[in-house]
XYZ file of C-alpha atoms in Angstrom:
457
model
C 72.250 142.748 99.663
C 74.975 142.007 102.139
C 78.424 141.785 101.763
C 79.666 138.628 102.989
C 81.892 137.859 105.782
C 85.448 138.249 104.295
C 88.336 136.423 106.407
C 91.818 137.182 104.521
C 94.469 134.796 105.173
C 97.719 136.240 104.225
C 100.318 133.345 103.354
C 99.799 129.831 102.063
C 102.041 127.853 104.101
C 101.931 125.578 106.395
C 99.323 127.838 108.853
C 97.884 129.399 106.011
C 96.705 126.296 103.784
C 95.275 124.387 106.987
C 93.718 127.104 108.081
C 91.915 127.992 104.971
C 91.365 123.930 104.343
C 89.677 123.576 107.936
C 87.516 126.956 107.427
C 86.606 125.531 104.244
C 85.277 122.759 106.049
C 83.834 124.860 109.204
C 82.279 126.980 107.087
C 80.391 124.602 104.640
C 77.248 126.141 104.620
C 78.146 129.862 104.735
C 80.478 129.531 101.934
C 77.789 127.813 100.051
C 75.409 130.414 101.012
C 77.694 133.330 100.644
C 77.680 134.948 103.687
C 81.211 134.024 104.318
C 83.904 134.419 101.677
C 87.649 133.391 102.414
C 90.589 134.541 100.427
C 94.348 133.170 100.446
C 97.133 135.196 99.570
C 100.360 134.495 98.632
C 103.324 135.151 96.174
C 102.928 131.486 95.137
C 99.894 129.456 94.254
C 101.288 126.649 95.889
C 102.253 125.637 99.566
C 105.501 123.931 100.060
C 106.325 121.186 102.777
C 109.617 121.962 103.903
C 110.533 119.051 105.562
C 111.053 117.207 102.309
C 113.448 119.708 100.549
C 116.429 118.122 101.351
C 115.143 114.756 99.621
C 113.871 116.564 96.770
C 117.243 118.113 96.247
C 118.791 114.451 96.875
C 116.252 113.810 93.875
C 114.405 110.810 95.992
C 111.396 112.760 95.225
C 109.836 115.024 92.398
C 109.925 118.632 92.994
C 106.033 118.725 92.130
C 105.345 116.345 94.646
C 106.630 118.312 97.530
C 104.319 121.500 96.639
C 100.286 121.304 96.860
C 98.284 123.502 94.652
C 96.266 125.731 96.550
C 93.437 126.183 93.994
C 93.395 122.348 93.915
C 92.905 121.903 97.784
C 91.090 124.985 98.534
C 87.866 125.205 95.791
C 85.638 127.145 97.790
C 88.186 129.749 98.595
C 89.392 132.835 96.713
C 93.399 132.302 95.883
C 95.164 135.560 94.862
C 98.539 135.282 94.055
C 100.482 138.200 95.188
C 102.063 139.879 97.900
C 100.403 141.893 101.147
C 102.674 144.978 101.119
C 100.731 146.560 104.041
C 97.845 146.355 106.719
C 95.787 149.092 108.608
C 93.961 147.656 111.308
C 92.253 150.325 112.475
C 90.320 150.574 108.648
C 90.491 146.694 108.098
C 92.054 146.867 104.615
C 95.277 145.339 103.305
C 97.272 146.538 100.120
C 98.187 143.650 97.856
C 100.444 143.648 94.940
C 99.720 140.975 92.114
C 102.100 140.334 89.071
C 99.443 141.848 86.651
C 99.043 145.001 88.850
C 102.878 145.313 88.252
C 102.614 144.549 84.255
C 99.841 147.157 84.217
C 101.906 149.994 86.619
C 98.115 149.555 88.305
C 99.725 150.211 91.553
C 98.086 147.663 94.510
C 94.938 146.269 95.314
C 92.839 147.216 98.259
C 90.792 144.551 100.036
C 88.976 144.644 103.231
C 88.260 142.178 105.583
C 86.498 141.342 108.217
C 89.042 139.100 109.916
C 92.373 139.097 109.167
C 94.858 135.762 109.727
C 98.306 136.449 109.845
C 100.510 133.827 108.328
C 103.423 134.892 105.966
C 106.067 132.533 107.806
C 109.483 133.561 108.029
C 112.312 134.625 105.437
C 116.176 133.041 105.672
C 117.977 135.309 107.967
C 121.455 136.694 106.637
C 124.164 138.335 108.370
C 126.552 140.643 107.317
C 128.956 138.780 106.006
C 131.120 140.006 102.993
C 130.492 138.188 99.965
C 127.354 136.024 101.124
C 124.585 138.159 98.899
C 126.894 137.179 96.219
C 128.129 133.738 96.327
C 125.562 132.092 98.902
C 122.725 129.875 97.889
C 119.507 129.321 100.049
C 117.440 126.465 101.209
C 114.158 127.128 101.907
C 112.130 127.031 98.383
C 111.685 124.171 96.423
C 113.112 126.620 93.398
C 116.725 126.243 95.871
C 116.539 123.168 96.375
C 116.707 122.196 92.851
C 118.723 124.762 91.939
C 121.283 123.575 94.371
C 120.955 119.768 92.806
C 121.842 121.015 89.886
C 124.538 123.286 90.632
C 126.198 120.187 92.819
C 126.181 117.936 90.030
C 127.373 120.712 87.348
C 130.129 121.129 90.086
C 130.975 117.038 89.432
C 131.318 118.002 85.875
C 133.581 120.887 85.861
C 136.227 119.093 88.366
C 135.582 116.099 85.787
C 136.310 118.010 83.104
C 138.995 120.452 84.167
C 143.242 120.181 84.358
C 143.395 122.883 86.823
C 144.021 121.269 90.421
C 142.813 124.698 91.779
C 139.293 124.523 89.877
C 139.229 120.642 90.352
C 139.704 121.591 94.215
C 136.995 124.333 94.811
C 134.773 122.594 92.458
C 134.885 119.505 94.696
C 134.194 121.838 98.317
C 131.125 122.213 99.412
C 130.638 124.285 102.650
C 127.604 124.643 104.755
C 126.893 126.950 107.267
C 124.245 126.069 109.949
C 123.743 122.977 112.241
C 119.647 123.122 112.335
C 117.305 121.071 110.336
C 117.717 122.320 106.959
C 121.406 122.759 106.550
C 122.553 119.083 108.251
C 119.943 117.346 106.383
C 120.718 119.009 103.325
C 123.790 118.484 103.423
C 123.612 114.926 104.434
C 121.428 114.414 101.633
C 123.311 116.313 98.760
C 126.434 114.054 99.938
C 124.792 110.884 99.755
C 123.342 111.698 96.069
C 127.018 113.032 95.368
C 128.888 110.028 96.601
C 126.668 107.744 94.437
C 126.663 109.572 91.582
C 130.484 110.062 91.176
C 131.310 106.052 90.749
C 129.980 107.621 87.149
C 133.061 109.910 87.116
C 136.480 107.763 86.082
C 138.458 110.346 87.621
C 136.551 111.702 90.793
C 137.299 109.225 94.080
C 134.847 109.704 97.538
C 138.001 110.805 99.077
C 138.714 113.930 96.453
C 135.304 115.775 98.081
C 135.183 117.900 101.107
C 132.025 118.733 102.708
C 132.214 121.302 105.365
C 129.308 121.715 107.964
C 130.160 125.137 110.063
C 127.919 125.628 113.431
C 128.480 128.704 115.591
C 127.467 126.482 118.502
C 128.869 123.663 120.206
C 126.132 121.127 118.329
C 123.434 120.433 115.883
C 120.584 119.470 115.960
C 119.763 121.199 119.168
C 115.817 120.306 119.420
C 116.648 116.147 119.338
C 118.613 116.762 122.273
C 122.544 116.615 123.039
C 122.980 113.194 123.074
C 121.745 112.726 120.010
C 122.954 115.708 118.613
C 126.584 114.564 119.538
C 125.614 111.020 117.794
C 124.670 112.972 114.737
C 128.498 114.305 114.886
C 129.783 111.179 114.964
C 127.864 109.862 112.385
C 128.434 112.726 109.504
C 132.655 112.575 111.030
C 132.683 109.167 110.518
C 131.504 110.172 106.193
C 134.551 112.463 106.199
C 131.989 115.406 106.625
C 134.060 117.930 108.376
C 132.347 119.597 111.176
C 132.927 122.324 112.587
C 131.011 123.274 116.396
C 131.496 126.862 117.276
C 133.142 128.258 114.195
C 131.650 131.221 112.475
C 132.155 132.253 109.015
C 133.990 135.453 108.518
C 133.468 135.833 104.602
C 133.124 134.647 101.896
C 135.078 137.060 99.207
C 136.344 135.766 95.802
C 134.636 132.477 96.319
C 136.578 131.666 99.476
C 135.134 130.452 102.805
C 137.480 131.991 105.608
C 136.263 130.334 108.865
C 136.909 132.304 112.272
C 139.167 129.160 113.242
C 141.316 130.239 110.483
C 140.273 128.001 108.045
C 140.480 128.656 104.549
C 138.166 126.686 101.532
C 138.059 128.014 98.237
C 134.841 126.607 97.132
C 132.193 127.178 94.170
C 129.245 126.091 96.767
C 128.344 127.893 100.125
C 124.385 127.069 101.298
C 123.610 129.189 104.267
C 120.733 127.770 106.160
C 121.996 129.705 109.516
C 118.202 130.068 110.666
C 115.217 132.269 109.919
C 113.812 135.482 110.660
C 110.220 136.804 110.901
C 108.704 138.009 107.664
C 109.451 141.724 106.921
C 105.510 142.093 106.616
C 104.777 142.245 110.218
C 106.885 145.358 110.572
C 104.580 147.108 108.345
C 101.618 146.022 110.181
C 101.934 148.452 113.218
C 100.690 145.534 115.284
C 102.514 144.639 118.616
C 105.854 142.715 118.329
C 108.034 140.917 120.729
C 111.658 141.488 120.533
C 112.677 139.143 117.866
C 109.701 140.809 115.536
C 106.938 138.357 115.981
C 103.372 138.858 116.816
C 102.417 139.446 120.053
C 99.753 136.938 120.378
C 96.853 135.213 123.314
C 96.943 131.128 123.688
C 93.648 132.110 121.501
C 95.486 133.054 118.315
C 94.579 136.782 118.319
C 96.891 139.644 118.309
C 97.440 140.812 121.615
C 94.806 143.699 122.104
C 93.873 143.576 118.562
C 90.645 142.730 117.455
C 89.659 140.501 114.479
C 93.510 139.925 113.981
C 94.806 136.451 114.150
C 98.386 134.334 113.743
C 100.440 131.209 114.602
C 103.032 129.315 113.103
C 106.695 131.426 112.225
C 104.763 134.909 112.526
C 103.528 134.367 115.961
C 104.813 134.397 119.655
C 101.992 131.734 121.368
C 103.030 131.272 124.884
C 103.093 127.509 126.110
C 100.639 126.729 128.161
C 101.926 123.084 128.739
C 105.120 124.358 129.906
C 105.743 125.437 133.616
C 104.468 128.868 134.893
C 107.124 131.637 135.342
C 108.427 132.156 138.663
C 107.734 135.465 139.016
C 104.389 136.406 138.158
C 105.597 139.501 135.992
C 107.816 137.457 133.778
C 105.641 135.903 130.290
C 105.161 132.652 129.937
C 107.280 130.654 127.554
C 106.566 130.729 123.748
C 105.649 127.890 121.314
C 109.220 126.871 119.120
C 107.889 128.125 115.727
C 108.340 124.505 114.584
C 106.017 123.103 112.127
C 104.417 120.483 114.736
C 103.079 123.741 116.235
C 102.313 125.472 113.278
C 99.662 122.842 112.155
C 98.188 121.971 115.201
C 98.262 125.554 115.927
C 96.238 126.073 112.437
C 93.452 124.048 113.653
C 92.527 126.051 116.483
C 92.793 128.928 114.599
C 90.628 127.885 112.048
C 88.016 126.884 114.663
C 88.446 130.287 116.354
C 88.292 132.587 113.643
C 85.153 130.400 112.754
C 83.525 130.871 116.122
C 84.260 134.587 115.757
C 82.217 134.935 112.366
C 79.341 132.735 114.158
C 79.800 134.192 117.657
C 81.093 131.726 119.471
C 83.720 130.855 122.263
C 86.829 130.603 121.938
C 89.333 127.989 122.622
C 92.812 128.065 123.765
C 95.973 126.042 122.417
C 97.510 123.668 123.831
C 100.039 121.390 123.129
C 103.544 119.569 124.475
C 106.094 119.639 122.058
C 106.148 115.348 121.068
C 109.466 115.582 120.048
C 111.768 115.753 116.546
C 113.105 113.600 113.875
C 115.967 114.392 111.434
C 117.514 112.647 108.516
C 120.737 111.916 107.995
C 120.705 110.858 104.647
C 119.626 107.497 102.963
C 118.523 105.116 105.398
C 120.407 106.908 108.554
C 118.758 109.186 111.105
C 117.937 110.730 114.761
C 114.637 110.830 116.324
C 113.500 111.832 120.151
C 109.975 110.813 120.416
C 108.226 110.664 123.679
C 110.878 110.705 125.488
C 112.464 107.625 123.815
C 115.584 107.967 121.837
C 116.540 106.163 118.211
C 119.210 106.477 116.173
C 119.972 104.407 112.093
C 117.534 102.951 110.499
C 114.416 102.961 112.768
C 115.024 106.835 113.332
C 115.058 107.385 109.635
C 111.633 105.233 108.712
C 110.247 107.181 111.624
C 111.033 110.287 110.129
C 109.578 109.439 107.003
C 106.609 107.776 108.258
C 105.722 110.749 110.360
C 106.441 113.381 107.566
C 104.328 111.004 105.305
C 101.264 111.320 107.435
C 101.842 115.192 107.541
C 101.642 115.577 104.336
C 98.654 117.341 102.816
C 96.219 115.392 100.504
C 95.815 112.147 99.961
C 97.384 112.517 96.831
C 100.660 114.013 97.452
C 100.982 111.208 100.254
C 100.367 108.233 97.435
C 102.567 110.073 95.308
C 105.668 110.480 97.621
C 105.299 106.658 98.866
C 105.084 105.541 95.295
C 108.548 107.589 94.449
C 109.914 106.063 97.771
C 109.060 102.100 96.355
C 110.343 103.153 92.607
C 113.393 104.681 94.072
C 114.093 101.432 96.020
C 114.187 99.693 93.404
C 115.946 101.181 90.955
C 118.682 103.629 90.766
C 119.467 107.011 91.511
C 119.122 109.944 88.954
C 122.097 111.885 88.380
C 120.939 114.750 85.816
C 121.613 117.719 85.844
C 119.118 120.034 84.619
C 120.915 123.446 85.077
C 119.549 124.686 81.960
C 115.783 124.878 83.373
C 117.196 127.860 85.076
C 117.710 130.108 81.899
C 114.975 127.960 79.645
C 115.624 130.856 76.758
C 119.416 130.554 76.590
C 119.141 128.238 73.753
C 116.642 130.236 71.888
C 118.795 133.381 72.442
C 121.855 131.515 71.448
C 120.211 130.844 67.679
C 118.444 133.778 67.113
C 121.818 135.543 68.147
C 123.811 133.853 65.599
C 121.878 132.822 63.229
C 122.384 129.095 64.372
C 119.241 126.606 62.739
C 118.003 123.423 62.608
C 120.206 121.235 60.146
C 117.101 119.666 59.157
C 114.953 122.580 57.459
């Protein structure tokens, strides 16, 4: 009999889910028939939309409603969760390492393919800086951005609870460093959810917090423009959010945030959210890179003189077709912003490519102009350039929640999120802190330790 077809997506993202949700809707009748079989891989079973981290962390939405189960959404796939560790084109096989191959010191798995879609998305990228492996917390899991919730508000208690003026101080300081999406609206978010929650505290005032935002530019927000992005300053300046355009940070030693202006905050919470770098996977591939480490790729998808290779979203360097022709005929084109607009609308036309390759059919390029960006500024406050047209407040921030609403996978994560949205309306804020999730066995370990026991028995 014949082996079937195998297309291995690697990655369960953004690019990854869609394009293993739209091939499992391209490929009806092969799956069915089993001539076509299409496996996911990735370290979670899950896919995670981004965008709605920050209000997750603000707690105006339930951590399991921002993740989508991939075995849920994809039925008629294969979902393996582990890692790919490595890829030989040439043979068309892929190592994989899966939690039970490391229980069982079974070493990795070894799975061909037939064609191969790149899509592992991109890892936070660090710099150098002394004291940040230590001290610095991410924001680009929903595991961080719950984490950090409950770290902020565990921070409330201990300047709450504390005489010392110099815990009470650092305790209360929360720095930031990048201006991009994820570090302005998480911050703006985290300080909203802080400010509310400390009329709780008898002795913590508005005034008693400093929130630090530190850009190494001269403005955030770059992709809603610099009008905007210079609104957005205002508006965070005007919350006694202390900005700070082309300051670096120098380190971070002993819990202390020394700014290349000078400026010194001791601080128990730094978030570094100062961009992202392509995953350490495509390295390992041996396939052709461009100079920030992404892969070289055709406005088809493929891998630039690679065949039965494919990738978009963070992994891949698409150039623009909508945007104007270089000059000088030697000079490439300009790339697609690894945003996710591109990233799902990329995902389509992958899916429908890889497709016609199985079936051996044409291909199609992508194409698309970018329609603009929308950011949050926290509850009910925002900045959106859409089309050309600007808004700012209110309408900016229903926009951005009506359009990451409708980008949300599944009908039921979408009825799910709006439902949270009406409940949260109309009543008030959690303030919680559920710190000990992070070490669930403390307790246990506590009583077996010292012979602690239920009063009880």
């Amino acid at each position: 009999m014949k082996e079937p077809a195998r297309i291995l997506v690697v990655g369960g993202g953004y690019v990854g889910m869609y394009t293993a949700l739209r091939l499992q809707r391209k490929l009806k009748q092969e799956l069915r028939q089993g001539s076509v079989e299409v496996v996911v891989v990735d370290p979670e079973p899950y896919m995670t939309y981004q965008p709605f981290l920050p209000e997750a962390a603000a707690g105006s939405i339930s951590p399991r409603h921002v993740v989508v189960p991939l075995r849920r959404v994809l039925p008629q796939c294969q979902v393996i969760v582990g890692e790919v560790t490595a890829v030989d084109p040439a043979a068309r096989t892929a190592a994989i390492t899966t939690p039970a191959a490391e229980e069982s010191d079974a070493g990795h798995l070894e799975v061909a393919y037939d064609e191969l879609v790149l899509a592992p998305g991109s890892v936070s990228r660090t710099l150098p800086v002394p004291g940040l492996a230590e001290t610095g917390i991410g924001f680009k899991t929903v595991e961080e951005a719950i984490g950090l919730r409950n770290h902020v508000l565990e921070q409330l208690d201990i300047a709450s609870s504390t005489r010392d003026p110099a815990v009470r101080d650092a305790a209360l300081t929360f720095v930031f460093v990048g201006g991009g999406y994820a570090g302005v609206e998480a911050l703006a978010e985290l300080e909203d959810m802080a400010r509310y929650s400390i009329r709780y505290y008898h002795n913590i005032k508005p005034e008693d917090m400093k929130w630090i935002l530190v850009e190494a530019t001269d403005r955030i927000l770059p992709e809603v423009g610099e009008a905007l992005g210079r609104y957005a300053v205002r508006e965070l300046r005007a919350r006694n959010i202390d900005v700070r355009l082309r300051t670096r940070l120098d380190s971070c030693e002993n819990r202390v945030a020394q700014l290349s202006d000078g400026a010194r905050f001791p601080n128990r919470t730094l978030v570094w959210t100062a961009g992202v770098k392509p995953h350490p996977l495509l390295a390992a591939t041996g396939l052709p890179l461009t100079d920030h480490g992404r892969l070289r790729c055709t406005a088809a998808l493929q891998v630039h003189g690679v065949e039965h290779a494919w990738s978009a979203g963070d992994a891949a360097a698409v150039p623009d077709l909508t945007a104007e022709p270089p000059a000088d005929p030697d000079d490439l084109r300009k790339e697609c912003a690894p945003n996710a607009q591109h990233a799902v609308r990329q995902a389509k036309v992958l899916a429908e490519n890889v497709a016609a390759a199985v079936r051996g059919g044409p291909l199609v390029d992508y194409a698309h102009k970018n329609a603009g960006s929308v950011a949050s500024l926290g509850l009910h406050k925002g900045v959106a350039h859409v089309y050309g047209r600007k808004l700012r407040g209110y309408p900016a921030w229903f926009l951005h929640r009506a359009y990451h609403l409708s980008r949300m996978p599944t009908f039921n994560r979408k009825a799910r999120v709006l439902a949270e949205w009406i409940l949260a309306g109309l009543f008030k804020r959690e303030i919680v802190s559920l710190g000990s999730l992070e070490n669930p066995r403390a307790e246990f370990a506590l009583a077996a330790d010292t012979g602690r026991h239920n009063e009880a028995s």
